């Protein structure tokens, strides 16, 4: 087999083999999320929740309920992203397990974002992304969000959706 044919096939094999999206891969290494007392809701957070529910209602989907445990879990991740100065989904399976155990969640997903300056801009960005949009339109019952600014004044967002 030619090297130019072999190399792309190996790259694809590696990509599928080492994907980080598998529940089974990391679930055995999960530590519990250390829940922090989330701060009182910020205006931008309330606006995001309202925009998402209004969007869902416009599609004849049920609005989602706010759940304080979700806010606490989202806050732990937003606080983490601010501390490492990077938007990411690190430790998602810890957050998922925490919500399964503490909120009776049967399904958990999240949207994260960075540097949007308004509720409208972050929600619009999520709606333009097929994966994030699917989360917003998904079969969920509850959600909440955490938005925190870093030292430069840029927002980090963690929006978690669950089904109970």
CSV table of C-alpha atoms in Angstrom, one decimal:
chain,number,residue,atom,x,y,z
A,1,UNK,CA,0.0,0.0,0.0
A,2,UNK,CA,1.3,3.5,-0.8
A,3,UNK,CA,2.4,5.6,2.1
A,4,UNK,CA,0.1,8.5,0.9
A,5,UNK,CA,-2.9,6.1,1.1
A,6,UNK,CA,-1.8,4.5,4.4
A,7,UNK,CA,-1.2,7.7,6.3
A,8,UNK,CA,-4.8,9.2,6.0
A,9,UNK,CA,-6.2,5.8,6.9
A,10,UNK,CA,-4.1,5.7,10.1
A,11,UNK,CA,-5.1,9.2,11.0
A,12,UNK,CA,-8.8,8.3,10.7
A,13,UNK,CA,-8.2,5.2,12.7
A,14,UNK,CA,-6.5,7.2,15.4
A,15,UNK,CA,-9.2,9.8,15.5
A,16,UNK,CA,-11.9,7.2,16.0
A,17,UNK,CA,-9.9,5.2,18.5
A,18,UNK,CA,-9.0,8.2,20.7
A,19,UNK,CA,-12.2,10.2,20.6
A,20,UNK,CA,-13.0,11.8,24.0
A,21,UNK,CA,-16.8,11.6,23.6
A,22,UNK,CA,-17.3,8.1,24.9
A,23,UNK,CA,-19.1,7.8,28.2
A,24,UNK,CA,-17.5,4.5,28.8
A,25,UNK,CA,-13.9,5.8,28.4
A,26,UNK,CA,-13.8,8.1,31.4
A,27,UNK,CA,-16.7,7.1,33.6
A,28,UNK,CA,-14.7,4.7,35.7
A,29,UNK,CA,-12.3,7.6,36.5
A,30,UNK,CA,-14.9,10.1,37.7
A,31,UNK,CA,-14.5,11.9,41.0
A,32,UNK,CA,-17.6,13.8,42.3
A,33,UNK,CA,-18.0,17.4,41.4
A,34,UNK,CA,-17.3,19.6,44.4
A,35,UNK,CA,-20.3,21.8,44.3
A,36,UNK,CA,-19.8,25.5,45.0
A,37,UNK,CA,-22.5,27.9,46.1
A,38,UNK,CA,-23.3,29.6,42.9
A,39,UNK,CA,-23.7,33.3,43.0
A,40,UNK,CA,-27.1,35.0,42.6
A,41,UNK,CA,-28.3,35.0,39.0
A,42,UNK,CA,-26.8,37.7,36.8
A,43,UNK,CA,-28.9,39.7,34.4
A,44,UNK,CA,-27.1,38.1,31.4
A,45,UNK,CA,-27.8,34.6,32.7
A,46,UNK,CA,-31.5,35.4,33.2
A,47,UNK,CA,-31.7,36.9,29.7
A,48,UNK,CA,-30.0,33.8,28.2
A,49,UNK,CA,-32.5,31.5,29.9
A,50,UNK,CA,-35.4,33.6,28.7
A,51,UNK,CA,-34.1,33.7,25.1
A,52,UNK,CA,-33.7,30.0,25.0
A,53,UNK,CA,-37.1,29.3,26.4
A,54,UNK,CA,-38.7,31.8,24.1
A,55,UNK,CA,-36.9,30.1,21.2
A,56,UNK,CA,-38.2,26.7,22.3
A,57,UNK,CA,-41.8,28.0,22.7
A,58,UNK,CA,-41.6,29.4,19.2
A,59,UNK,CA,-40.9,25.9,18.0
A,60,UNK,CA,-43.8,24.5,20.1
A,61,UNK,CA,-41.3,22.8,22.4
A,62,UNK,CA,-41.9,22.9,26.2
A,63,UNK,CA,-40.0,25.6,28.1
A,64,UNK,CA,-37.3,24.3,30.4
A,65,UNK,CA,-37.4,24.7,34.2
A,66,UNK,CA,-34.5,26.3,36.1
A,67,UNK,CA,-32.9,24.0,38.6
A,68,UNK,CA,-30.5,25.4,41.2
A,69,UNK,CA,-28.4,22.2,41.3
A,70,UNK,CA,-27.7,22.7,37.6
A,71,UNK,CA,-26.6,26.2,38.3
A,72,UNK,CA,-24.2,25.0,40.9
A,73,UNK,CA,-22.7,22.4,38.7
A,74,UNK,CA,-22.5,24.9,35.8
A,75,UNK,CA,-20.8,27.4,38.1
A,76,UNK,CA,-18.1,24.9,39.0
A,77,UNK,CA,-17.2,24.5,35.3
A,78,UNK,CA,-17.4,28.2,34.5
A,79,UNK,CA,-15.2,29.0,37.4
A,80,UNK,CA,-12.8,26.3,36.2
A,81,UNK,CA,-12.7,27.7,32.6
A,82,UNK,CA,-11.9,31.2,34.0
A,83,UNK,CA,-9.1,29.8,36.1
A,84,UNK,CA,-7.5,28.0,33.2
A,85,UNK,CA,-8.4,30.8,30.8
A,86,UNK,CA,-9.7,28.4,28.2
A,87,UNK,CA,-13.2,27.4,27.0
A,88,UNK,CA,-13.6,23.6,27.2
A,89,UNK,CA,-15.7,20.6,28.1
A,90,UNK,CA,-13.1,19.2,30.5
A,91,UNK,CA,-14.5,16.9,33.2
A,92,UNK,CA,-17.9,16.8,31.6
A,93,UNK,CA,-18.5,13.3,32.9
A,94,UNK,CA,-18.0,14.4,36.5
A,95,UNK,CA,-20.7,17.1,36.0
A,96,UNK,CA,-23.0,14.5,34.3
A,97,UNK,CA,-22.5,12.0,37.2
A,98,UNK,CA,-23.2,14.7,39.7
A,99,UNK,CA,-26.5,15.6,38.0
A,100,UNK,CA,-27.5,11.9,37.6
A,101,UNK,CA,-26.9,11.4,41.3
A,102,UNK,CA,-28.2,14.7,42.7
A,103,UNK,CA,-31.0,15.7,40.2
A,104,UNK,CA,-32.2,12.3,39.0
A,105,UNK,CA,-31.0,13.3,35.4
A,106,UNK,CA,-31.3,10.6,32.8
A,107,UNK,CA,-29.7,12.7,30.1
A,108,UNK,CA,-27.2,15.6,30.4
A,109,UNK,CA,-25.6,17.9,27.8
A,110,UNK,CA,-24.0,21.3,27.9
A,111,UNK,CA,-23.1,24.3,25.7
A,112,UNK,CA,-20.1,26.4,26.6
A,113,UNK,CA,-18.9,29.7,25.1
A,114,UNK,CA,-16.4,32.5,25.6
A,115,UNK,CA,-16.1,36.2,24.9
A,116,UNK,CA,-19.6,37.0,23.8
A,117,UNK,CA,-20.7,40.3,25.3
A,118,UNK,CA,-24.5,39.9,25.4
A,119,UNK,CA,-27.1,37.2,25.9
A,120,UNK,CA,-28.3,37.7,22.4
A,121,UNK,CA,-24.9,37.2,20.9
A,122,UNK,CA,-24.1,34.0,22.7
A,123,UNK,CA,-27.6,32.5,22.1
A,124,UNK,CA,-27.4,33.4,18.4
A,125,UNK,CA,-23.9,31.8,18.1
A,126,UNK,CA,-25.3,28.6,19.7
A,127,UNK,CA,-28.2,28.6,17.3
A,128,UNK,CA,-25.9,28.9,14.3
A,129,UNK,CA,-24.0,25.8,15.5
A,130,UNK,CA,-25.8,22.5,14.7
A,131,UNK,CA,-24.6,20.7,17.8
A,132,UNK,CA,-25.4,23.6,20.2
A,133,UNK,CA,-28.7,24.2,18.5
A,134,UNK,CA,-29.6,20.5,18.9
A,135,UNK,CA,-28.9,20.8,22.7
A,136,UNK,CA,-31.2,23.9,22.9
A,137,UNK,CA,-34.0,22.1,20.9
A,138,UNK,CA,-33.4,18.7,22.6
A,139,UNK,CA,-35.7,16.6,24.7
A,140,UNK,CA,-34.8,18.1,28.1
A,141,UNK,CA,-36.9,19.1,31.1
A,142,UNK,CA,-34.5,21.4,33.1
A,143,UNK,CA,-31.6,23.8,32.5
A,144,UNK,CA,-29.5,26.5,34.0
A,145,UNK,CA,-26.5,28.6,33.2
A,146,UNK,CA,-23.4,30.2,34.8
A,147,UNK,CA,-21.7,33.2,33.3
A,148,UNK,CA,-18.5,34.6,34.8
A,149,UNK,CA,-16.0,37.2,33.7
A,150,UNK,CA,-12.3,36.7,33.6
A,151,UNK,CA,-9.8,39.3,34.7
A,152,UNK,CA,-9.9,40.9,31.3
A,153,UNK,CA,-13.7,41.3,31.5
A,154,UNK,CA,-14.6,38.6,29.0
A,155,UNK,CA,-17.5,36.3,29.7
A,156,UNK,CA,-17.3,32.5,30.0
A,157,UNK,CA,-20.6,30.5,29.8
A,158,UNK,CA,-21.7,27.0,30.8
A,159,UNK,CA,-25.3,26.1,29.9
A,160,UNK,CA,-26.3,22.7,31.1
A,161,UNK,CA,-29.5,20.8,30.0
A,162,UNK,CA,-30.9,17.7,31.7
A,163,UNK,CA,-33.9,15.4,31.3
A,164,UNK,CA,-35.5,13.9,34.4
